[in-house]
Coordinates of C-alpha atoms in Angstrom, one line a residue:
Chain M
M1 CA 162.8 36.8 -49.8
T2 CA 162.4 38.9 -46.6
I3 CA 163.8 37.8 -43.2
L4 CA 162.4 38.9 -39.9
V5 CA 165.1 39.0 -37.0
I6 CA 163.8 39.2 -33.6
A7 CA 165.9 41.8 -31.6
E8 CA 167.3 40.6 -28.2
H9 CA 167.1 43.3 -25.6
N10 CA 166.2 44.2 -21.9
N11 CA 164.2 47.4 -22.7
A12 CA 167.4 49.4 -22.0
V13 CA 170.1 48.1 -24.3
L14 CA 170.1 46.1 -27.5
A15 CA 172.0 42.8 -26.8
A16 CA 175.0 42.0 -28.9
A17 CA 173.7 38.7 -29.9
T18 CA 171.2 40.6 -32.3
L19 CA 174.1 41.6 -34.4
N20 CA 175.3 37.9 -34.9
T21 CA 171.6 37.1 -35.8
V22 CA 171.5 39.9 -38.4
A23 CA 174.8 38.5 -39.7
A24 CA 173.0 35.0 -40.2
A25 CA 170.2 36.8 -41.9
K26 CA 172.7 38.4 -44.2
A27 CA 174.3 35.0 -45.0
I28 CA 170.8 33.8 -46.0
G29 CA 170.3 36.8 -48.3
G30 CA 167.2 39.0 -48.8
D31 CA 165.8 42.1 -47.2
I32 CA 166.3 42.2 -43.4
H33 CA 163.6 43.6 -41.1
V34 CA 164.0 43.6 -37.3
L35 CA 161.1 43.3 -34.6
V36 CA 161.6 45.1 -31.4
A37 CA 158.9 43.9 -28.9
G38 CA 158.9 45.4 -25.4
S39 CA 157.7 48.1 -23.3
G40 CA 159.0 51.6 -23.6
C41 CA 161.4 50.3 -26.2
G42 CA 161.5 53.2 -28.5
A43 CA 165.2 53.7 -28.1
I44 CA 166.0 50.1 -28.8
G45 CA 164.0 50.5 -32.1
E46 CA 166.2 53.4 -33.0
A47 CA 169.4 51.5 -32.1
A48 CA 168.1 48.6 -34.3
A49 CA 167.5 51.0 -37.2
K50 CA 171.2 51.9 -37.2
I51 CA 172.3 48.2 -37.6
E52 CA 174.2 47.7 -40.9
G53 CA 172.1 46.0 -43.5
V54 CA 168.6 46.4 -41.8
A55 CA 165.8 47.6 -44.1
K56 CA 163.1 48.1 -41.7
V57 CA 162.4 48.1 -38.1
L58 CA 159.1 47.0 -36.5
V59 CA 158.4 48.2 -33.0
A60 CA 155.7 46.5 -30.8
D61 CA 155.4 48.6 -27.7
D62 CA 153.1 47.2 -25.2
A63 CA 153.2 46.5 -21.4
A64 CA 152.4 42.9 -22.3
Y65 CA 155.8 42.6 -24.0
A66 CA 157.8 44.1 -21.2
N67 CA 159.3 40.8 -19.9
Q68 CA 159.2 38.9 -23.2
L69 CA 156.8 36.4 -21.7
P70 CA 156.5 33.7 -24.5
E71 CA 152.8 33.4 -24.1
N72 CA 152.5 36.9 -25.1
V73 CA 155.4 37.4 -27.5
A74 CA 154.8 34.3 -29.6
P75 CA 151.5 35.2 -31.0
L76 CA 152.8 38.6 -32.0
I77 CA 155.6 37.1 -33.9
A78 CA 153.4 34.3 -35.4
G79 CA 151.1 37.0 -36.7
L80 CA 153.8 38.9 -38.4
A81 CA 155.5 35.7 -39.8
S82 CA 153.3 35.1 -42.8
N83 CA 155.1 38.1 -44.5
Y84 CA 158.4 36.5 -44.1
S85 CA 160.5 33.6 -45.5
H86 CA 162.7 33.2 -42.4
V87 CA 162.1 34.3 -38.8
L88 CA 165.4 34.3 -36.8
A89 CA 166.1 34.8 -33.2
A90 CA 169.3 34.4 -31.3
A91 CA 169.8 31.2 -29.3
T92 CA 169.8 32.8 -25.9
T93 CA 167.7 31.6 -23.1
N94 CA 165.1 34.2 -24.1
G95 CA 165.2 33.1 -27.9
K96 CA 165.0 29.5 -27.0
N97 CA 162.1 30.2 -24.8
F98 CA 159.6 31.8 -27.2
R99 CA 160.9 30.6 -30.6
P100 CA 159.6 27.1 -30.5
R101 CA 156.2 28.4 -29.3
V102 CA 156.2 30.5 -32.7
A103 CA 157.1 27.5 -34.7
A104 CA 154.4 25.3 -33.2
Q105 CA 151.9 28.1 -33.8
L106 CA 152.8 28.3 -37.5
D107 CA 152.9 24.4 -37.7
V108 CA 156.5 24.1 -38.9
D109 CA 159.5 22.5 -37.5
Q110 CA 162.2 24.7 -36.0
I111 CA 166.0 24.6 -36.7
S112 CA 167.7 25.2 -33.5
E113 CA 171.2 26.9 -33.0
I114 CA 172.4 27.0 -36.6
V115 CA 176.2 27.6 -36.8
S116 CA 176.4 28.0 -40.7
V117 CA 174.1 28.8 -43.6
E118 CA 174.7 26.6 -46.6
S119 CA 171.8 28.0 -48.7
P120 CA 168.6 29.7 -47.9
D121 CA 167.1 26.3 -47.0
T122 CA 170.0 24.3 -45.7
F123 CA 171.9 24.9 -42.5
K124 CA 174.5 23.2 -40.3
R125 CA 173.9 22.6 -36.5
P126 CA 175.7 20.7 -33.7
I127 CA 174.0 17.6 -32.2
Y128 CA 175.2 15.3 -29.5
A129 CA 176.8 18.1 -27.4
G130 CA 178.7 19.2 -30.4
N131 CA 180.2 15.7 -31.1
A132 CA 178.5 15.7 -34.6
I133 CA 177.4 18.4 -37.1
A134 CA 174.1 17.9 -38.9
T135 CA 173.3 19.5 -42.3
V136 CA 169.5 20.0 -42.3
Q137 CA 167.3 21.1 -45.1
S138 CA 163.8 22.6 -44.5
S139 CA 161.0 22.5 -47.0
A140 CA 158.8 24.7 -44.7
A141 CA 157.3 27.9 -46.2
I142 CA 158.3 29.9 -43.1
K143 CA 161.8 28.7 -41.8
V144 CA 161.9 29.3 -38.0
I145 CA 165.4 29.4 -36.8
T146 CA 167.6 30.1 -33.8
V147 CA 171.1 31.2 -34.4
R148 CA 174.2 30.3 -32.2
A149 CA 175.8 33.7 -32.0
T150 CA 179.4 32.3 -31.9
G151 CA 178.9 30.9 -35.4
F152 CA 178.5 34.3 -36.9
D153 CA 180.6 37.4 -36.9
P154 CA 178.5 40.2 -35.8
V155 CA 177.6 43.1 -38.3
S156 CA 178.3 46.7 -37.5
A157 CA 175.9 48.3 -34.9
E158 CA 176.2 51.6 -37.0
G159 CA 175.7 52.6 -40.6
G160 CA 172.2 51.7 -41.2
S161 CA 169.2 54.0 -41.4
A162 CA 166.2 51.9 -41.5
A163 CA 162.7 53.1 -41.4
V164 CA 160.9 52.5 -38.1
E165 CA 157.2 51.3 -38.1
Q166 CA 154.9 50.7 -35.2
V167 CA 153.1 47.4 -35.0
S168 CA 150.7 45.8 -32.5
G169 CA 149.8 42.3 -31.5
T170 CA 147.2 40.7 -29.4
G171 CA 148.7 41.9 -26.2
D172 CA 148.4 40.1 -22.9
K173 CA 147.0 36.6 -23.1
G174 CA 146.4 36.7 -19.3
I175 CA 147.8 33.1 -18.5
S176 CA 151.2 34.2 -17.1
S177 CA 152.8 37.0 -15.3
F178 CA 156.2 38.2 -14.3
V179 CA 157.0 38.1 -10.6
G180 CA 160.5 39.3 -10.4
E181 CA 164.1 38.6 -11.4
E182 CA 167.5 38.5 -9.8
L183 CA 170.5 39.2 -11.9
A184 CA 174.0 38.4 -11.0
K185 CA 176.0 41.7 -10.8
S186 CA 179.3 41.8 -12.7
D187 CA 181.5 44.5 -14.0
R188 CA 183.5 42.2 -16.2
P189 CA 182.6 41.7 -19.7
E190 CA 179.6 39.3 -20.6
L191 CA 180.7 35.8 -20.8
T192 CA 179.3 35.0 -24.3
A193 CA 180.8 38.2 -25.9
A194 CA 184.2 38.3 -24.1
K195 CA 187.5 38.0 -26.1
I196 CA 189.1 36.1 -23.3
V197 CA 187.5 33.8 -20.8
V198 CA 189.1 32.4 -17.6
S199 CA 187.1 29.3 -16.4
G200 CA 187.5 27.3 -13.0
G201 CA 186.4 23.9 -12.3
R202 CA 186.2 21.5 -9.4
G203 CA 189.9 22.0 -8.9
M204 CA 189.4 25.4 -7.6
G205 CA 188.5 23.7 -4.3
N206 CA 185.9 26.4 -3.2
G207 CA 184.2 29.7 -4.1
E208 CA 186.7 31.8 -2.2
N209 CA 189.6 30.5 -4.3
F210 CA 187.9 32.0 -7.4
K211 CA 189.3 35.3 -6.3
H212 CA 192.5 34.2 -8.0
L213 CA 190.7 33.8 -11.3
Y214 CA 188.8 37.2 -10.9
S215 CA 192.2 39.1 -10.5
L216 CA 193.7 37.3 -13.4
A217 CA 190.6 38.1 -15.5
D218 CA 190.7 41.7 -14.5
K219 CA 194.2 42.0 -15.6
L220 CA 193.4 40.4 -19.0
G221 CA 190.0 42.1 -19.5
A222 CA 188.4 38.7 -19.5
A223 CA 185.1 37.2 -18.3
V224 CA 185.1 34.6 -15.7
G225 CA 183.3 31.2 -16.4
A226 CA 183.0 27.9 -14.7
S227 CA 182.4 24.3 -15.2
R228 CA 179.2 22.5 -14.1
A229 CA 181.0 20.9 -11.2
A230 CA 182.1 24.3 -10.0
V231 CA 178.5 25.4 -10.3
D232 CA 176.9 22.3 -8.6
A233 CA 179.5 22.5 -5.8
G234 CA 178.0 26.0 -5.0
F235 CA 181.4 27.7 -5.7
V236 CA 179.7 30.2 -8.2
P237 CA 176.3 31.1 -9.7
N238 CA 175.0 29.0 -12.4
D239 CA 174.9 31.7 -14.9
M240 CA 178.6 31.4 -15.1
Q241 CA 178.4 27.9 -16.3
V242 CA 180.0 27.1 -19.7
G243 CA 178.8 23.9 -21.4
Q244 CA 176.0 22.1 -23.1
T245 CA 173.6 23.0 -20.4
G246 CA 175.2 26.5 -19.9
K247 CA 176.5 29.0 -22.1
I248 CA 178.3 28.5 -25.4
V249 CA 181.5 30.6 -25.8
A250 CA 184.0 31.0 -28.5
P251 CA 186.5 33.6 -27.4
Q252 CA 189.9 34.3 -28.8
L253 CA 191.5 32.8 -25.7
Y254 CA 189.9 30.3 -23.2
I255 CA 191.9 29.5 -20.2
A256 CA 190.6 26.3 -18.3
V257 CA 191.8 26.1 -14.6
G258 CA 191.2 22.9 -12.7
I259 CA 188.7 21.6 -15.3
S260 CA 188.9 18.0 -16.4
G261 CA 187.3 18.5 -19.7
A262 CA 184.0 16.4 -19.7
I263 CA 182.0 16.1 -23.0
Q264 CA 179.4 18.5 -21.6
H265 CA 181.9 21.2 -20.8
L266 CA 183.8 20.8 -24.1
A267 CA 180.6 21.4 -26.0
G268 CA 180.4 24.9 -24.5
M269 CA 184.0 26.0 -25.4
K270 CA 185.8 23.8 -28.0
D271 CA 185.2 26.5 -30.8
S272 CA 187.6 28.9 -28.8
K273 CA 190.5 30.1 -31.1
V274 CA 193.1 29.1 -28.4
I275 CA 192.5 26.9 -25.4
V276 CA 194.9 26.9 -22.6
A277 CA 194.5 24.2 -19.9
I278 CA 196.1 24.4 -16.4
N279 CA 195.5 21.2 -14.4
K280 CA 197.7 18.9 -12.1
D281 CA 196.5 15.8 -13.7
E282 CA 198.4 15.3 -16.9
D283 CA 195.8 12.7 -18.3
A284 CA 192.9 15.1 -17.9
P285 CA 190.8 15.1 -21.2
I286 CA 191.0 18.9 -21.5
F287 CA 194.7 18.5 -22.5
Q288 CA 193.4 16.8 -25.7
V289 CA 191.8 20.0 -27.0
A290 CA 194.1 22.5 -25.4
D291 CA 196.7 24.4 -27.6
Y292 CA 198.8 25.0 -24.6
G293 CA 198.8 22.9 -21.6
L294 CA 200.5 23.4 -18.2
V295 CA 200.7 20.5 -15.7
G296 CA 200.9 21.7 -12.2
D297 CA 199.3 23.3 -9.0
L298 CA 196.9 26.0 -10.1
F299 CA 197.4 27.9 -6.8
E300 CA 201.1 28.4 -7.8
I301 CA 200.5 28.9 -11.6
V302 CA 197.6 31.3 -11.6
P303 CA 199.2 34.0 -9.4
E304 CA 202.5 33.6 -11.4
L305 CA 200.5 33.9 -14.6
E306 CA 198.9 37.1 -13.3
K307 CA 202.2 38.8 -12.6
L308 CA 203.7 37.9 -16.0
V309 CA 200.8 39.1 -18.4
Chain K
M1 CA 146.5 17.0 -9.3
K2 CA 147.6 14.8 -12.1
I3 CA 151.0 15.3 -13.5
L4 CA 152.2 14.1 -16.9
V5 CA 155.9 13.6 -17.3
A6 CA 157.5 13.1 -20.8
V7 CA 160.7 11.2 -20.9
K8 CA 163.1 10.3 -23.7
R9 CA 165.5 7.2 -24.4
V10 CA 168.7 8.6 -25.4
V11 CA 172.3 7.6 -25.8
D12 CA 173.9 7.6 -22.3
Y13 CA 175.4 10.9 -21.6
N14 CA 179.0 9.3 -20.8
V15 CA 179.2 7.8 -24.2
K16 CA 181.4 9.5 -26.7
V17 CA 179.4 9.1 -29.9
R18 CA 180.9 8.4 -33.2
V19 CA 179.6 9.5 -36.7
K20 CA 178.8 6.8 -39.1
A21 CA 181.3 6.4 -42.1
D22 CA 178.5 7.0 -44.6
N23 CA 177.6 10.2 -42.8
S24 CA 174.1 9.2 -42.3
G25 CA 173.9 9.7 -38.6
V26 CA 175.7 8.6 -35.5
D27 CA 176.4 5.1 -34.7
L28 CA 173.9 3.9 -32.0
A29 CA 174.3 0.1 -32.4
N30 CA 175.4 -1.6 -29.4
V31 CA 175.7 1.7 -27.5
K32 CA 174.2 2.2 -24.0
M33 CA 171.0 4.0 -23.8
S34 CA 169.5 5.7 -20.9
M35 CA 166.8 8.3 -19.8
N36 CA 167.7 11.6 -20.9
P37 CA 169.3 13.4 -17.8
F38 CA 166.8 16.3 -17.9
C39 CA 163.9 13.9 -17.9
E40 CA 165.2 12.1 -14.9
I41 CA 165.0 15.6 -13.1
A42 CA 161.5 16.0 -14.6
V43 CA 160.3 12.6 -13.1
E44 CA 162.1 13.4 -9.7
E45 CA 160.1 16.7 -9.4
A46 CA 156.8 15.0 -10.2
V47 CA 157.6 12.4 -7.4
R48 CA 158.6 15.2 -4.9
L49 CA 155.3 17.0 -5.7
K50 CA 153.6 13.7 -5.0
E51 CA 155.4 13.3 -1.8
K52 CA 154.4 16.8 -0.6
G53 CA 150.8 16.0 -1.4
V54 CA 150.4 18.3 -4.2
A55 CA 150.1 15.6 -6.9
S56 CA 147.8 12.7 -6.7
E57 CA 148.9 10.8 -9.7
I58 CA 152.0 10.6 -12.1
V59 CA 151.7 9.4 -15.6
V60 CA 154.9 9.0 -17.6
V61 CA 154.9 9.0 -21.4
T62 CA 157.5 8.5 -23.9
I63 CA 157.5 8.2 -27.7
G64 CA 159.9 5.7 -29.3
P65 CA 160.9 2.1 -30.2
T66 CA 159.5 -0.8 -28.1
A67 CA 162.8 -0.8 -26.2
A68 CA 161.8 2.6 -24.7
Q69 CA 159.8 0.6 -22.3
E70 CA 163.0 0.2 -20.3
Q71 CA 163.0 4.0 -19.7
L72 CA 159.3 3.9 -18.6
R73 CA 160.0 1.2 -16.2
T74 CA 162.8 3.1 -14.8
A75 CA 160.4 6.0 -14.2
L76 CA 157.7 3.7 -12.6
A77 CA 160.6 2.4 -10.2
L78 CA 161.3 6.0 -9.3
G79 CA 157.7 6.8 -8.3
A80 CA 155.5 7.2 -11.3
D81 CA 152.1 5.4 -11.2
R82 CA 151.5 4.3 -14.7
A83 CA 153.1 4.6 -18.2
V84 CA 152.2 5.2 -21.7
L85 CA 154.3 4.2 -24.6
I86 CA 153.6 5.7 -28.0
E87 CA 155.3 3.2 -30.2
S88 CA 157.2 4.6 -33.2
G89 CA 160.2 3.3 -35.0
E90 CA 161.1 6.4 -36.8
E91 CA 163.2 9.4 -35.5
L92 CA 160.6 12.1 -34.9
N93 CA 161.2 15.8 -34.9
S94 CA 160.0 17.9 -31.9
L95 CA 156.9 19.2 -33.5
A96 CA 155.6 15.7 -34.2
V97 CA 156.6 14.6 -30.6
A98 CA 154.6 17.8 -29.3
K99 CA 151.6 16.8 -31.3
L100 CA 151.6 13.3 -29.9
L101 CA 152.0 14.7 -26.4
K102 CA 149.2 17.1 -27.1
A103 CA 147.0 14.1 -27.9
V104 CA 148.0 12.5 -24.7
V105 CA 147.3 15.7 -22.7
D106 CA 143.8 15.9 -24.3
K107 CA 143.2 12.3 -23.1
E108 CA 144.8 12.5 -19.6
Q109 CA 143.8 16.0 -18.7
P110 CA 146.9 16.7 -16.4
Q111 CA 147.2 19.9 -14.4
L112 CA 150.9 19.9 -14.9
V113 CA 153.2 18.6 -17.7
I114 CA 156.8 18.4 -16.8
L115 CA 159.5 17.8 -19.5
G116 CA 163.3 18.2 -19.6
K117 CA 164.6 21.4 -21.1
Q118 CA 166.3 19.6 -23.9
A119 CA 167.3 16.0 -25.0
I120 CA 171.1 15.5 -25.1
D121 CA 170.9 13.8 -28.5
S122 CA 169.2 16.3 -30.8
D123 CA 169.9 19.3 -28.5
N124 CA 166.9 20.9 -29.7
N125 CA 165.2 22.4 -26.7
Q126 CA 161.8 22.8 -28.4
T127 CA 159.3 20.1 -27.2
G128 CA 158.0 21.9 -24.1
Q129 CA 157.7 25.1 -25.8
M130 CA 155.8 23.6 -28.7
L131 CA 153.5 21.7 -26.5
G132 CA 152.7 25.0 -24.8
A133 CA 151.6 26.6 -28.2
L134 CA 149.7 23.5 -29.2
T135 CA 147.6 23.3 -25.9
G136 CA 147.5 27.1 -25.2
Y137 CA 148.9 26.4 -21.9
A138 CA 151.6 28.7 -20.1
Q139 CA 155.2 27.6 -20.0
G140 CA 157.8 27.7 -17.4
T141 CA 161.0 26.7 -19.1
F142 CA 164.4 26.1 -17.7
A143 CA 163.0 25.7 -14.2
S144 CA 165.2 25.7 -11.2
K145 CA 162.3 25.8 -8.6
V146 CA 158.6 24.8 -8.9
E147 CA 155.9 25.8 -6.3
V148 CA 152.2 25.0 -6.9
E149 CA 150.1 27.7 -5.2
G150 CA 146.3 27.3 -5.6
D151 CA 145.4 27.5 -9.2
K152 CA 148.8 28.8 -10.1
V153 CA 152.3 27.6 -10.3
K154 CA 155.3 29.7 -9.5
V155 CA 158.4 28.9 -11.4
E156 CA 161.8 30.2 -10.9
R157 CA 163.7 30.1 -14.3
E158 CA 167.4 30.2 -15.1
I159 CA 168.0 33.0 -17.5
D160 CA 171.2 34.3 -19.1
G161 CA 172.0 37.0 -16.5
G162 CA 170.6 35.2 -13.4
S163 CA 167.2 34.1 -12.5
Q164 CA 163.6 35.1 -13.1
T165 CA 160.3 34.2 -11.6
V166 CA 157.0 33.8 -13.3
A167 CA 153.5 32.8 -12.2
L168 CA 151.5 30.4 -14.6
N169 CA 147.9 29.6 -14.6
L170 CA 147.2 25.9 -14.3
P171 CA 147.3 23.7 -16.4
A172 CA 150.7 24.6 -17.2
I173 CA 153.9 23.2 -18.7
V174 CA 157.2 23.2 -16.9
T175 CA 160.7 22.2 -18.5
T176 CA 163.4 21.4 -16.1
D177 CA 166.9 22.7 -15.8
L178 CA 169.8 20.9 -14.2
R179 CA 169.7 22.7 -10.9
L180 CA 165.9 21.9 -10.1
N181 CA 166.8 18.8 -8.2
E182 CA 169.1 15.8 -7.7
P183 CA 167.3 12.8 -9.1
R184 CA 167.0 9.7 -6.8
Y185 CA 168.2 6.2 -7.7
A186 CA 165.7 3.4 -8.1
S187 CA 165.9 0.8 -5.4
L188 CA 165.8 -2.9 -6.1
P189 CA 162.3 -3.5 -4.5
N190 CA 161.0 -0.5 -6.3
I191 CA 162.4 -1.9 -9.6
M192 CA 160.7 -5.2 -8.9
K193 CA 157.4 -3.4 -8.0
A194 CA 157.6 -1.2 -11.3
K195 CA 157.3 -4.4 -13.3
K196 CA 153.7 -4.8 -12.1
K197 CA 152.6 -1.3 -12.7
P198 CA 150.4 -0.6 -15.8
L199 CA 152.2 0.3 -19.1
E200 CA 149.8 1.2 -22.1
T201 CA 150.9 1.1 -25.6
L202 CA 149.6 3.4 -28.2
T203 CA 150.4 4.2 -31.7
P204 CA 150.5 7.6 -33.7
D205 CA 147.8 6.3 -35.9
A206 CA 145.6 5.4 -33.0
L207 CA 145.9 8.9 -31.6
G208 CA 145.2 10.4 -35.1
V209 CA 148.5 12.3 -35.3
T210 CA 150.6 12.6 -38.5
T211 CA 154.2 12.8 -37.9
T212 CA 155.4 14.0 -41.3
S213 CA 158.1 16.6 -41.1
T214 CA 159.4 19.6 -43.1
L215 CA 162.8 18.9 -42.1
K216 CA 165.4 16.5 -43.6
T217 CA 168.9 15.6 -42.4
L218 CA 171.2 15.6 -45.4
K219 CA 174.4 14.5 -43.6
V220 CA 176.0 14.1 -40.2
E221 CA 179.8 14.7 -40.0
A222 CA 182.3 14.7 -37.2
P223 CA 183.3 18.2 -36.0
A224 CA 186.5 19.6 -37.3
A225 CA 189.3 18.1 -35.2
R226 CA 191.5 20.5 -33.3
S227 CA 195.3 20.3 -34.0
A228 CA 197.3 18.8 -31.2
G229 CA 198.6 21.2 -28.7
V230 CA 201.7 21.3 -27.0
K231 CA 202.5 21.1 -23.2
V232 CA 204.7 23.9 -21.9
K233 CA 207.0 23.6 -19.1
S234 CA 206.6 26.9 -17.2
V235 CA 204.2 30.0 -16.8
A236 CA 207.0 32.1 -18.5
E237 CA 207.0 29.8 -21.6
L238 CA 203.0 30.0 -21.7
V239 CA 203.0 33.7 -21.7
E240 CA 205.6 34.0 -24.2
K241 CA 203.6 31.6 -26.5
L242 CA 200.5 33.4 -26.0
K243 CA 202.0 36.8 -26.8
N244 CA 204.3 35.8 -29.6
E245 CA 203.0 32.5 -31.3
A246 CA 199.1 32.7 -30.7
K247 CA 199.1 36.5 -30.3
V248 CA 195.9 36.5 -28.2
I249 CA 197.2 38.6 -25.3

């Protein structure tokens, strides 16, 4: 059995989610190869070769793969897949984008967002916004899977010494092109990788008030998230959204401030180790999942909390 | 241009689902069903493109039981012109759904296919992309803005660190994210009018599509429950507990 893991990167750094995906591959068992597809991505290939437990790194360096356009990347991966028993990618927006295209090209069903490996053909995955966990078995010759990063502890980024091999695909299909991108600038840790996350909801009142959460977060070394209500109200950009339709986080500590705790939000954070809820409504559903709840005015509590930690 | 919109009948997003005692699935008997929220956004976007004069006809399609006609009628009331129901009693996986949609695309020859980014029951997030592979069309997933310009469609997409814009050759596939638009409500007169709009019923057999799957669900369980927490009286007590009891700060 040989497993192919698709590296997640932005042509400059290897994304941490790749290490969680390799961990899932390790749980399946077998040789692990990593594919780095990009443009000028040689350094990423070298970084991938150092990942613990990786036997071989394939590098596809082509301008066509620069922006991970699925029309170009999927045929590359599908072309390589016949040599593998499993093809894994992280369930990031990028992984979710190209992965089903690969599966359909191979004419196999895809298993999305696995959170555990029961055996090489059996996996667990959440459905219904995390309100049920399905155990699914695949009889496909090539198992095409995305991995929820928070379900697997990352392997070490150091210690490996895999051989690097160049591969090529079919290049640019010519049906899509990259126009541009706008990335939110942030000095805080990345939301999905942070050990502590402080999130605000509708109760924050406006975007200006999020400054209270930013300064608390900076004191804790935390990332700042938001509920969908806060995003829809325009308080913060939507890449801060935690939930079924946003990001899935599982930090050591999740502090929910002014968040009622709708099903769609809980789906994104209820696997956090410790959950703290700060809300003025003592009947808010968030208190049903919170380890520690504090009923009161967030505008008094948050500054006081910042002082005491 | 003609736009094809795929919609799905799912459990209403406000319902707290329960897992069946025999672990065979979730209990959907007597539970409120609705159109998947992302599909509502897809219908809305198609209707807006028609209102702008970009689209000439909107065909809405679903795959499901006879009762899924309700969701098609909803889409017709929102502004779709006609509907196609591919009747299937079984729970189909995304690949089978994508193959059925491919058969409809071959038949209807739309310039744009709009789907939701994921259904809130299976949470798969696969069908649009799979349809892209099967048709060979380009895909604009997680769309927050869609602009048709000549023979291309420009799609602004929500990605992990912000947003990205891609240009796709038409025909193309777009899957909707929450921020694309705010779906309208169907008015009573439009609901009445929708009852007279055409609704065609097909079967997978008639389309020549086999829907067998390599995936089997062995069991469905409730997630591990969190142990009940405590309410603290003061910030000082909270910090003390986080430091000494939970040891997370």
